[in-house]
Coordinates of N, CA and C in Angstrom, one line a residue:
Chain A
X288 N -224.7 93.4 -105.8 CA -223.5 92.8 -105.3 C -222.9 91.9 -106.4
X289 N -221.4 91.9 -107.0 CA -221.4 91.1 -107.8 C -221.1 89.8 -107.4
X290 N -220.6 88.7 -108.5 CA -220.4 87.9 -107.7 C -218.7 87.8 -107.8
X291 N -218.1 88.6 -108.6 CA -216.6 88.3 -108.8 C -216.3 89.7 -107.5
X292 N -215.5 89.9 -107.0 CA -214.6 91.0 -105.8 C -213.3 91.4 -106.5
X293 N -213.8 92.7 -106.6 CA -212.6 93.7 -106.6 C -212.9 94.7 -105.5
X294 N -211.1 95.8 -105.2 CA -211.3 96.9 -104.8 C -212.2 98.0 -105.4
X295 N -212.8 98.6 -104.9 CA -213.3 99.2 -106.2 C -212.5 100.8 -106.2
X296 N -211.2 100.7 -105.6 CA -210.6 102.2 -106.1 C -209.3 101.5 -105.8
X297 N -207.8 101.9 -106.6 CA -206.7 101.8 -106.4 C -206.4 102.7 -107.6
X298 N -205.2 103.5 -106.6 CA -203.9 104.4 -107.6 C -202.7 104.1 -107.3
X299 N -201.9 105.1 -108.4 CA -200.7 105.1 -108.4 C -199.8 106.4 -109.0
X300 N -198.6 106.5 -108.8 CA -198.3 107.3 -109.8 C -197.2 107.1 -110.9
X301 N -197.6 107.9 -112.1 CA -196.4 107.5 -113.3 C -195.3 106.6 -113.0
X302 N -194.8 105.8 -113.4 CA -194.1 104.8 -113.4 C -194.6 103.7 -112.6
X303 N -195.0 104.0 -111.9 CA -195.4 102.7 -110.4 C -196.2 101.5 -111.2
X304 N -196.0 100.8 -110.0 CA -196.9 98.8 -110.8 C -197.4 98.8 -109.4
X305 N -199.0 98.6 -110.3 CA -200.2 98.8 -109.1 C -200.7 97.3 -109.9
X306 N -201.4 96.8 -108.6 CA -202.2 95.9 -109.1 C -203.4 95.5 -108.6
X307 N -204.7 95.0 -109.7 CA -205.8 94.9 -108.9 C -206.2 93.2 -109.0
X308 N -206.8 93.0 -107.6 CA -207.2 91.8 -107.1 C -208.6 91.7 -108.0
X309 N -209.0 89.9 -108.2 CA -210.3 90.0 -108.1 C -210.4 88.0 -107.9
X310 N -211.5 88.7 -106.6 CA -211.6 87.4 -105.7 C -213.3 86.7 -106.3
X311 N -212.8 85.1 -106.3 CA -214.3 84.9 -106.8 C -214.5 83.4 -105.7
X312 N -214.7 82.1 -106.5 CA -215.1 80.8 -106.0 C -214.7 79.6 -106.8
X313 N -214.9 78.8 -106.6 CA -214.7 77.3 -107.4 C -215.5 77.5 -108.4
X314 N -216.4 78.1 -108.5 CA -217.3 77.5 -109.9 C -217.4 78.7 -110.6
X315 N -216.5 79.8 -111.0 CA -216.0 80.5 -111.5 C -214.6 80.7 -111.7
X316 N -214.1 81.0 -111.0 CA -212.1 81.8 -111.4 C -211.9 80.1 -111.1
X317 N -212.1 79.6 -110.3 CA -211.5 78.3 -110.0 C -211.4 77.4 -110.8
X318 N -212.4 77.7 -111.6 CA -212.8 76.4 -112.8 C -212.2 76.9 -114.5
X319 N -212.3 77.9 -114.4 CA -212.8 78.6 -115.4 C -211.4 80.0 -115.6
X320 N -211.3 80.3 -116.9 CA -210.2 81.4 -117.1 C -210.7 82.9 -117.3
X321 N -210.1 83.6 -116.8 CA -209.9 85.2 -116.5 C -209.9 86.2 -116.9
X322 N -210.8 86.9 -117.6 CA -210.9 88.0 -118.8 C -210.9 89.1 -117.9
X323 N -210.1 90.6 -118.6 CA -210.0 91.5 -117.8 C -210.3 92.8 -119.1
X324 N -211.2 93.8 -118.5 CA -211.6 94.7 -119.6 C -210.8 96.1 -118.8
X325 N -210.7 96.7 -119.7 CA -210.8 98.2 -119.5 C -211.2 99.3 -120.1
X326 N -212.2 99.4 -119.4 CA -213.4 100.5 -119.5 C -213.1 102.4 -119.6
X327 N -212.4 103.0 -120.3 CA -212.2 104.7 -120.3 C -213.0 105.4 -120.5
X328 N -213.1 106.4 -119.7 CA -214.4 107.3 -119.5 C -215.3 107.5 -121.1
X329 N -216.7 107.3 -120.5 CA -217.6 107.7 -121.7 C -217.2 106.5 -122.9
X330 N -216.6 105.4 -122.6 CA -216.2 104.7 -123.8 C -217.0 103.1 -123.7
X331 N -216.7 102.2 -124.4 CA -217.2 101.0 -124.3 C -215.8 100.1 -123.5
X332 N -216.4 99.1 -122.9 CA -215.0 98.3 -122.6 C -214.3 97.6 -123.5
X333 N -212.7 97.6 -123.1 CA -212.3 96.9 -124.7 C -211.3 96.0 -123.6
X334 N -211.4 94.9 -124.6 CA -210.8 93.5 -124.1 C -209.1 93.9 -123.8
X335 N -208.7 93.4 -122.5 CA -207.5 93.7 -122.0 C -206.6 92.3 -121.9
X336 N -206.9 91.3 -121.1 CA -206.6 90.2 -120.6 C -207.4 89.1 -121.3
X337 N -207.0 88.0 -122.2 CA -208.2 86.7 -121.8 C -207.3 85.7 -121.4
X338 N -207.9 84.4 -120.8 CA -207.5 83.4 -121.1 C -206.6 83.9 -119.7
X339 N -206.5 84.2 -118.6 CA -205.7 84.2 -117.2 C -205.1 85.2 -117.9
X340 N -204.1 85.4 -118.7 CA -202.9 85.9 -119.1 C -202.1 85.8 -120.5
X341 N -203.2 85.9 -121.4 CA -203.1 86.7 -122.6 C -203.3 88.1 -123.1
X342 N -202.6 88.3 -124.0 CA -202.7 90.0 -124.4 C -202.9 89.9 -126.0
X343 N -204.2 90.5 -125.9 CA -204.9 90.7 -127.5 C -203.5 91.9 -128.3
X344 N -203.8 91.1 -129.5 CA -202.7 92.0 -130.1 C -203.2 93.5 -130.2
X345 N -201.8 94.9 -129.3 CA -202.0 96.0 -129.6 C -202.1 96.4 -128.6
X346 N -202.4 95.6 -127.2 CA -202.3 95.5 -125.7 C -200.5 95.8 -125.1
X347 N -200.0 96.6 -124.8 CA -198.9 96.7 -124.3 C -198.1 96.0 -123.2
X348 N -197.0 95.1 -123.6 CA -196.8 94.6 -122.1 C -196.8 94.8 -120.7
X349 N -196.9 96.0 -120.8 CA -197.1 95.9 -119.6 C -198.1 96.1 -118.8
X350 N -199.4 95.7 -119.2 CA -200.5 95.0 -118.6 C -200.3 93.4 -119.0
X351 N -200.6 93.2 -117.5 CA -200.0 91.3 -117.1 C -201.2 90.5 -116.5
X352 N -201.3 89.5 -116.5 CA -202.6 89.1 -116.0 C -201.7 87.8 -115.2
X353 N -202.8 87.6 -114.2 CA -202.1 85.8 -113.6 C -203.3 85.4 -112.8
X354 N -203.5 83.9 -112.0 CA -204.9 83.3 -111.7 C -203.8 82.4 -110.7
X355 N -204.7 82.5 -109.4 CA -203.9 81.4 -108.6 C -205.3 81.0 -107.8
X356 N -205.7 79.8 -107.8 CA -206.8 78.9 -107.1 C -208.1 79.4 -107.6
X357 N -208.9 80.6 -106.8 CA -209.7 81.1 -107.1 C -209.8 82.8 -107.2
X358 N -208.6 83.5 -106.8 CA -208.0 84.8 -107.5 C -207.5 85.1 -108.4
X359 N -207.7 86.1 -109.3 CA -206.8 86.9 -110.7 C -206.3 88.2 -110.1
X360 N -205.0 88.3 -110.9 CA -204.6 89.8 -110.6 C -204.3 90.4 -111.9
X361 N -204.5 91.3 -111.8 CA -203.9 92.6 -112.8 C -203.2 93.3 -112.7
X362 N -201.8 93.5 -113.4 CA -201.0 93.9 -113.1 C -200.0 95.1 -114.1
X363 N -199.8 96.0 -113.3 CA -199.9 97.2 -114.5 C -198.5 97.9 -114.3
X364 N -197.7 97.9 -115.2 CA -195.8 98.1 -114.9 C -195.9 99.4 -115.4
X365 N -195.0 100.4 -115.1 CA -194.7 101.7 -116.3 C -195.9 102.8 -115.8
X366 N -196.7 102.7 -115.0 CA -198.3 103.6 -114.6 C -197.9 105.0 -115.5
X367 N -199.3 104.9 -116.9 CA -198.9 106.0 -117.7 C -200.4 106.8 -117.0
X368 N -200.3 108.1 -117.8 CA -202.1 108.7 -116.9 C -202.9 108.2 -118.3
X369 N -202.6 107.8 -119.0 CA -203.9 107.4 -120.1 C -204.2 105.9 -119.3
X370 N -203.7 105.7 -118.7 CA -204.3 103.9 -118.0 C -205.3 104.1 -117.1
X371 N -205.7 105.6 -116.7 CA -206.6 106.0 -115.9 C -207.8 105.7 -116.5
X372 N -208.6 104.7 -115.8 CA -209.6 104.2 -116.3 C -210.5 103.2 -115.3
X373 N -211.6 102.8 -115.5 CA -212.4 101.5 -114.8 C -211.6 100.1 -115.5
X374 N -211.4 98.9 -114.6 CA -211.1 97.6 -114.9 C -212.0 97.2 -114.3
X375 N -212.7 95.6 -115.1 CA -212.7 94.9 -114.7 C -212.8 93.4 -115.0
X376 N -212.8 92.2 -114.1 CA -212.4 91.1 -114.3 C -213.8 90.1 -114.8
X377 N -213.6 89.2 -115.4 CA -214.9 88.4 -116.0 C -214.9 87.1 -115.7
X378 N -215.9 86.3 -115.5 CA -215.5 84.6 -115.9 C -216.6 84.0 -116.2
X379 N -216.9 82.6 -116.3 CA -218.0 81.6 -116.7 C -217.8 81.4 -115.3
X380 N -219.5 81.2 -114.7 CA -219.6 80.3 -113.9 C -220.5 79.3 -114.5
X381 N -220.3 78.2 -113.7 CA -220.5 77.0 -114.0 C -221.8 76.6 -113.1
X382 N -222.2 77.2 -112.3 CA -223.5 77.5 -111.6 C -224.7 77.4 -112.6
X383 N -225.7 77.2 -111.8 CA -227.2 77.0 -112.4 C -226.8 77.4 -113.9
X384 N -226.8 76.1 -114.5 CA -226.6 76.2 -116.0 C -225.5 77.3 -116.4
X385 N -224.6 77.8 -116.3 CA -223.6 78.4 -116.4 C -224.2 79.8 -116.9
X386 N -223.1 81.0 -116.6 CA -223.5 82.0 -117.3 C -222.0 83.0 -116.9
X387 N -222.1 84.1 -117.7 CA -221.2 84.8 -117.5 C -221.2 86.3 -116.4
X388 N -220.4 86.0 -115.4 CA -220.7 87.4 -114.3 C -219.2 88.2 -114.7
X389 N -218.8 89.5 -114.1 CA -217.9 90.2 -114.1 C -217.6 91.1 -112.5
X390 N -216.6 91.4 -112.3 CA -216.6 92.4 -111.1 C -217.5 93.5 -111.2
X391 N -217.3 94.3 -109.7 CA -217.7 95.4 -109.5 C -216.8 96.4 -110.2
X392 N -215.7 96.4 -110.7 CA -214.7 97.3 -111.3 C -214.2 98.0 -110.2
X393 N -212.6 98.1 -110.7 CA -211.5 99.2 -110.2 C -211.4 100.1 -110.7
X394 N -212.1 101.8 -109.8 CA -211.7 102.7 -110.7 C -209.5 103.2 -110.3
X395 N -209.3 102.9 -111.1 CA -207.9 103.3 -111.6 C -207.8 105.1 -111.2
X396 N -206.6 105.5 -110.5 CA -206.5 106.9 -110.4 C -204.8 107.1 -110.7
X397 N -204.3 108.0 -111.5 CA -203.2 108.2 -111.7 C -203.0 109.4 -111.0
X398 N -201.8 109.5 -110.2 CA -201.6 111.0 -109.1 C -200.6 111.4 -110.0
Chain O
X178 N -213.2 95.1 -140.3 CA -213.3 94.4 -139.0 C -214.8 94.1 -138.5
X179 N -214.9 93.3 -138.0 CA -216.4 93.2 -137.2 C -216.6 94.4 -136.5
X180 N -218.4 94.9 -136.7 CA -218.5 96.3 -136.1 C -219.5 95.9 -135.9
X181 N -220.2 96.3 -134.8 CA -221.4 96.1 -133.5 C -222.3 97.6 -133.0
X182 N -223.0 97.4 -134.1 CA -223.9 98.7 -134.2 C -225.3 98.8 -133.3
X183 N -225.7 98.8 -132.1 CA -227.0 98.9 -131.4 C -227.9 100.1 -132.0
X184 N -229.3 99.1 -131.9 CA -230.3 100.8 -131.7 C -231.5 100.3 -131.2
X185 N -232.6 101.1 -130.9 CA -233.3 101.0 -130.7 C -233.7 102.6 -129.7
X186 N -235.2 102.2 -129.0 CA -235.9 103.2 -128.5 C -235.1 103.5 -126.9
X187 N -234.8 105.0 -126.7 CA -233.8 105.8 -126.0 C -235.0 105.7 -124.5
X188 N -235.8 105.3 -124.8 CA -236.9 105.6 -123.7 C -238.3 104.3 -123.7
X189 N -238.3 103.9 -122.3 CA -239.6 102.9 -121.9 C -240.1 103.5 -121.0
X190 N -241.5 103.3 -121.0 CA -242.2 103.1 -119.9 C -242.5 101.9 -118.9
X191 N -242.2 102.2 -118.0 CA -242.1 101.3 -116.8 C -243.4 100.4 -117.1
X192 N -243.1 99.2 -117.0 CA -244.0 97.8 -116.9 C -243.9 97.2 -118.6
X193 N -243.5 98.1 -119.4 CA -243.0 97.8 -120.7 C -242.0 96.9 -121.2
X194 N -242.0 97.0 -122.3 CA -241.1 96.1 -123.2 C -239.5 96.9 -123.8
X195 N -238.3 96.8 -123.1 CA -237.0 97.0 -124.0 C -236.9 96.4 -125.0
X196 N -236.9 97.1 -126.1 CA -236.4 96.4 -127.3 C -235.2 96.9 -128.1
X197 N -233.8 95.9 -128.5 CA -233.0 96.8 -129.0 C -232.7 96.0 -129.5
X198 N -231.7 96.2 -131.0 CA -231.3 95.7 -132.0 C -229.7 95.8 -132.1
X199 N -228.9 94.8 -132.3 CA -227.8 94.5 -132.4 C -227.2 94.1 -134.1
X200 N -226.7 95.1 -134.9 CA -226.2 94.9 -136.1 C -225.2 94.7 -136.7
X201 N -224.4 93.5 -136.9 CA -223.1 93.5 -137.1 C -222.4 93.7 -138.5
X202 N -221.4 93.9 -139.1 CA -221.4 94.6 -139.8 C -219.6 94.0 -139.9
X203 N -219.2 93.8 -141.3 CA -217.9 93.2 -141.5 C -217.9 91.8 -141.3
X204 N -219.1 91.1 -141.0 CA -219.0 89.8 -140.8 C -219.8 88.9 -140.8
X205 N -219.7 87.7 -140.7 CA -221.2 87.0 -140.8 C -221.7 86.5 -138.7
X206 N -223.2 86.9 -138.7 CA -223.4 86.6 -137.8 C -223.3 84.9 -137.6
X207 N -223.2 84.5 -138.4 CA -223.3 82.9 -139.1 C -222.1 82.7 -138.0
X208 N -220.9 83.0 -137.9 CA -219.4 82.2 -137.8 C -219.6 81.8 -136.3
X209 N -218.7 81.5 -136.0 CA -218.6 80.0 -134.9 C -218.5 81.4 -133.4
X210 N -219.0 82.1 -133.4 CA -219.2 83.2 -132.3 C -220.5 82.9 -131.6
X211 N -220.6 83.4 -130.2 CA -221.6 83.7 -129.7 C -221.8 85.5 -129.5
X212 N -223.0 85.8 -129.2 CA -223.2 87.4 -129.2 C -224.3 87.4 -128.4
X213 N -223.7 88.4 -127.5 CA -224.1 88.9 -125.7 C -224.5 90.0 -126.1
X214 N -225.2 90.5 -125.0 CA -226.0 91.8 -124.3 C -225.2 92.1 -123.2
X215 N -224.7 93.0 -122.6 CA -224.2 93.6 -121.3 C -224.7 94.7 -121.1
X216 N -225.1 95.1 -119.7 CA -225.6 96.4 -119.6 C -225.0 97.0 -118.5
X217 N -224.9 98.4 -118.0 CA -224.2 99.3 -116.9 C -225.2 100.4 -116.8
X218 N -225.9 100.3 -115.4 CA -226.7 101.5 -115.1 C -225.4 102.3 -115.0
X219 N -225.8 103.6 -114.8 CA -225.4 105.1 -114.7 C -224.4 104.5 -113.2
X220 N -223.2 105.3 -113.6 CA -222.3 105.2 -112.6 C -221.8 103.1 -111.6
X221 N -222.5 102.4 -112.4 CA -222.5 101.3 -111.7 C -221.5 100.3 -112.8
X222 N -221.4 99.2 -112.4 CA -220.5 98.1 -113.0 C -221.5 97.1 -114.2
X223 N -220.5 96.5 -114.9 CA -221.4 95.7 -115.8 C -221.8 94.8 -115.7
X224 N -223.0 94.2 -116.1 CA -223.6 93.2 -116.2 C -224.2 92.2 -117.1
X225 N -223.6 91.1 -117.5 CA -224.3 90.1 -118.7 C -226.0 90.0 -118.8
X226 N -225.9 89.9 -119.9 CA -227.4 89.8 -120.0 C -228.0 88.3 -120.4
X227 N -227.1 87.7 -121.6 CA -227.2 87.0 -122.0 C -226.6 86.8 -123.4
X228 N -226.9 85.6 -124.3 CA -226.3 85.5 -125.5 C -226.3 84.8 -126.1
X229 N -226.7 84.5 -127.9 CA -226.7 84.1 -128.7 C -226.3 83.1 -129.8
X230 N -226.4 81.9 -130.3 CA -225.6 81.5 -131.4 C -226.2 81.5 -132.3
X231 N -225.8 81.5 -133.4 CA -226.5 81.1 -135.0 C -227.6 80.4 -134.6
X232 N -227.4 79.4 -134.1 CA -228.6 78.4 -134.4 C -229.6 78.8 -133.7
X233 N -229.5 79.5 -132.6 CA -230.7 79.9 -131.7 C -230.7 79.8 -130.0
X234 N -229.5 78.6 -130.3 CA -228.9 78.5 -129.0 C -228.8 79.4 -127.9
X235 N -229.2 79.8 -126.5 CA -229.2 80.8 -125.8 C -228.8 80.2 -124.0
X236 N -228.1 81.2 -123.6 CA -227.9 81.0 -122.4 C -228.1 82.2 -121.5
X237 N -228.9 82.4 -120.2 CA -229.3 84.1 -120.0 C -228.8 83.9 -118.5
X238 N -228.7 85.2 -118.0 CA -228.3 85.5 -116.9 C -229.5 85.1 -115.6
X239 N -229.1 84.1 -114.9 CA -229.9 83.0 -114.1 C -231.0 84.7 -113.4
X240 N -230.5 85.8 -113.1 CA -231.4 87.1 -112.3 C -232.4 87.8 -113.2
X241 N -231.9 87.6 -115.0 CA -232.5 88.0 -115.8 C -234.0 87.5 -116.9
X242 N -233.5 86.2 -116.3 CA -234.2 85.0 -117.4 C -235.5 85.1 -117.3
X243 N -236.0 85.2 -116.1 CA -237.9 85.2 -116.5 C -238.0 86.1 -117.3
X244 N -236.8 87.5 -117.9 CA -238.2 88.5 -118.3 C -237.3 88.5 -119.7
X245 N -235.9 88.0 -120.3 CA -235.4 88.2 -121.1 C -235.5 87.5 -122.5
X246 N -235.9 87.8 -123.8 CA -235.4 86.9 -124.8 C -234.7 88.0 -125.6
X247 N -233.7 86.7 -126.4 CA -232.3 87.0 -126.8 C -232.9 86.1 -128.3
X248 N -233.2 86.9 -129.4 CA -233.3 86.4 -131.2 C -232.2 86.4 -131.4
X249 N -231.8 86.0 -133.0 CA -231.3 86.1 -133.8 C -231.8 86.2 -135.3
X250 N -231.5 86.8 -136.0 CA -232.4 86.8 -137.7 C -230.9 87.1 -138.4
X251 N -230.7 85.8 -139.0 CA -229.1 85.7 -140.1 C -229.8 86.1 -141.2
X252 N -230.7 86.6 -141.7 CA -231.0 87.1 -143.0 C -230.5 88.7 -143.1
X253 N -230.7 89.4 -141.4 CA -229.9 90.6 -141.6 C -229.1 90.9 -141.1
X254 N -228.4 89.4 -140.7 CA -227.3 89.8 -140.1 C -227.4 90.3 -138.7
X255 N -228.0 90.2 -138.0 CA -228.5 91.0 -136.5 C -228.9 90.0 -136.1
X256 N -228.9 90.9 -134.2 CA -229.6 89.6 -133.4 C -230.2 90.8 -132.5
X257 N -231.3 90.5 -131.5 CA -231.7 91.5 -130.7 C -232.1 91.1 -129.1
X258 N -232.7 92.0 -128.4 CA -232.7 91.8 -127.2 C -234.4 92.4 -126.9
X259 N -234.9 91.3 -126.1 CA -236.9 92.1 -125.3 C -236.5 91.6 -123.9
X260 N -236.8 92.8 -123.3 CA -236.6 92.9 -121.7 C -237.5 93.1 -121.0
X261 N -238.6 92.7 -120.2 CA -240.2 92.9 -120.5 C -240.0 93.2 -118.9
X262 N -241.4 93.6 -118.8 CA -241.8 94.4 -117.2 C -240.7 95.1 -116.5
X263 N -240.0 96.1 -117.4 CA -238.8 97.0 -117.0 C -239.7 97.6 -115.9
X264 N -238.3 98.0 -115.0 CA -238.8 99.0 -113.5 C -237.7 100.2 -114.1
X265 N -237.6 101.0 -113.4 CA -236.5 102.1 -113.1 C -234.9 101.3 -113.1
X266 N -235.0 100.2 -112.6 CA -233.7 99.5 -112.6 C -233.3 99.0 -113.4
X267 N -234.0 99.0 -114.5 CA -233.6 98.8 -115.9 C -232.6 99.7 -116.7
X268 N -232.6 101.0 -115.9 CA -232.2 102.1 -117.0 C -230.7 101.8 -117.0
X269 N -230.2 102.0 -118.0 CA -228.6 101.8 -118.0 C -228.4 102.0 -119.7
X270 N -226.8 101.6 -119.6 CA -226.2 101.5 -120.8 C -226.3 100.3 -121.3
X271 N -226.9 99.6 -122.9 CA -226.7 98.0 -122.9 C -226.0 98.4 -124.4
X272 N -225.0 97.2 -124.4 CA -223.7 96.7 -125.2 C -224.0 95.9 -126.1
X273 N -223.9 95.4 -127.0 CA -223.8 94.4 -127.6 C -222.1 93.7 -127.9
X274 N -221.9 92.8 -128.1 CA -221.0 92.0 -128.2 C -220.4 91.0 -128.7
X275 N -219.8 90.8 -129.3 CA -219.0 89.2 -129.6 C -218.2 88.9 -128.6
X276 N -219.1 87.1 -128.5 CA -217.7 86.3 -127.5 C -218.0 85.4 -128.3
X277 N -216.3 84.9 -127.5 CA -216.1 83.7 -128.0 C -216.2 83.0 -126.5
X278 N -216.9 81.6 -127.0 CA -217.3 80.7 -126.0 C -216.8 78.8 -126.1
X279 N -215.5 78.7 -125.5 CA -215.0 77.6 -125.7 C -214.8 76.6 -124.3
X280 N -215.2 75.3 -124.4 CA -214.3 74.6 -123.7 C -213.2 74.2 -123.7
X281 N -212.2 74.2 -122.8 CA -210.9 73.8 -122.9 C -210.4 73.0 -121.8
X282 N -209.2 72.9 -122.2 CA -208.7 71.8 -120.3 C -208.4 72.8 -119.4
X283 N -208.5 74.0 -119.9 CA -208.6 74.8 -118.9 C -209.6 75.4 -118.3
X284 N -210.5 75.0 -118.5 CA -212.2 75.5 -117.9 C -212.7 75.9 -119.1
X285 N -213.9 77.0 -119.0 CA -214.4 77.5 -120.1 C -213.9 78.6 -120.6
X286 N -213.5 79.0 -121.3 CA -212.6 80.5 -121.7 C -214.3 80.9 -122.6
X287 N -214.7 82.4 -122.0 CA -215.7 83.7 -122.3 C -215.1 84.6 -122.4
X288 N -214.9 85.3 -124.1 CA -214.0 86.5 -124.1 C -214.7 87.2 -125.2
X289 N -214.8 88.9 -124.2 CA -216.0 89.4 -125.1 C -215.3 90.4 -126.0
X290 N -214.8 90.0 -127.0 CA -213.5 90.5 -128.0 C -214.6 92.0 -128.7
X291 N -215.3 92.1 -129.1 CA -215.7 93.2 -129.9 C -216.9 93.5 -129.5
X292 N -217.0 94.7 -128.8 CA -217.7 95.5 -128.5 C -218.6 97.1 -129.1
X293 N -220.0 97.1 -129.2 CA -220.9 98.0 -129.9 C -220.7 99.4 -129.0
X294 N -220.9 100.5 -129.5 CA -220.4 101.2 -129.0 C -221.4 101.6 -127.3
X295 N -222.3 101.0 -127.6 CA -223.4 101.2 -126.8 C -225.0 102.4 -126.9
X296 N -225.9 101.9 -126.0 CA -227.2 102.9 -126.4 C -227.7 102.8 -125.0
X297 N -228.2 104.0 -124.8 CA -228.7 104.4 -123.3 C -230.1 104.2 -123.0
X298 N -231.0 103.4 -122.7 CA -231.9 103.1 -122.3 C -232.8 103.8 -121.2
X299 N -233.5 104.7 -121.0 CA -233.6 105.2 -119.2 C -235.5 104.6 -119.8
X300 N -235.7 103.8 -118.4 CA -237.2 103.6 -118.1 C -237.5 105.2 -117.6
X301 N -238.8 105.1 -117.3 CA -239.4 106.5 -116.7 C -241.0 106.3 -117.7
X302 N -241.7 107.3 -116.7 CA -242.9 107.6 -117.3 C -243.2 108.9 -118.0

């Protein structure tokens, strides 16, 4: 069980803005800022989101990030089928000597 | 660019020792980075393992720590990973990685910028 909460399935189709939740606590998302990966089949994860709502250069705008108390969302404008992929969300917790946890991941379905 | 080359042995025997090797490559492991382990059994989500600084500095995943050590050796540039008394639940994909690990007034910002392509580990007898 992780300790960050996501859905673990949401789609959409071409064009559409889907977005995925990820629920955590005070001594993670609360405290702490929001990294979001995405994972494509058979591949390694590559950095999507850091920092709540930055985009590493080469990231398309329209993946969006945002953090409100102790939830982040992901937010995806334009739904292409190469977006079809696993996400998921990261943080520091600040627990027993700190360490880093991530979601269970959203697998992404393009109809 | 920085490039994150893993290897090591594709197969353990249960009650054994994981050992794998993390080689980076375009860069010095020296610089102001930290470098993580993540792993993903088969079909499941990821998981930190733990991670590294130059100096030796280490922080491990509070479920992982009795059985985990996380080196470093700056003479070749690498750092590696021993995962001791593996079960079947060990088997997965493990990553190597660069983060960056900062305090700010915004909490702690952990961002695991460059990723190894990965190496498949399966325990079994």
């Amino acid at each position: 069980q992780s300790v960050l909460t996501q859905p673990p399935s949401a789609s959409g189709t071409p064009g559409q803005r889907v977005t995925i939740s990820c629920s955590g606590s005070s001594s993670n998302i609360g405290s702490n800022t929001v990294n979001w990966y995405q994972q494509l089949p058979g591949t390694a994860p590559k950095l999507l989101i850091y920092s709540n709502n930055q985009r590493p250069s080469g990231v398309p705008d329209r993946f969006s990030g945002s953090k409100s108390g102790t939830s982040a969302s992901l937010a995806i404008s334009g739904l292409q089928s190469e977006d079809e992929a696993d996400y998921y969300c990261a943080a520091w917790d600040d627990s027993l000597n700190g360490f880093a946890v991530f979601g269970g991941g959203t697998q992404l379905t393009v109809l | 660019q920085v490039q994150l080359q893993e290897s090591g042995p594709g197969l353990v025997k249960p009650s054994g020792t994981l050992s794998l090797t993390c080689a980076v490559s375009g860069g010095s492991i020296s610089s102001s980075n930290w470098w993580s382990w993540v792993r993903q059994p088969p079909g499941k989500g990821l998981e930190w393992i733990g991670e590294i600084y130059h100096s030796g500095s280490t922080n491990y995943n509070p479920s992982l720590k009795s059985r985990v050590t996380i080196s470093v050796d700056k003479s070749k540039n690498q750092f590696s990973l021993k995962l001791s008394s593996v079960t079947a639940a060990d088997t997965a994909v493990y990553y190597c990685a660069r983060d960056l690990l900062d305090i700010t007034i915004f909490g702690v910002v952990l961002v695991f910028d460059i990723w190894g392509q990965g190496t498949m580990v399966t325990v079994s007898s």
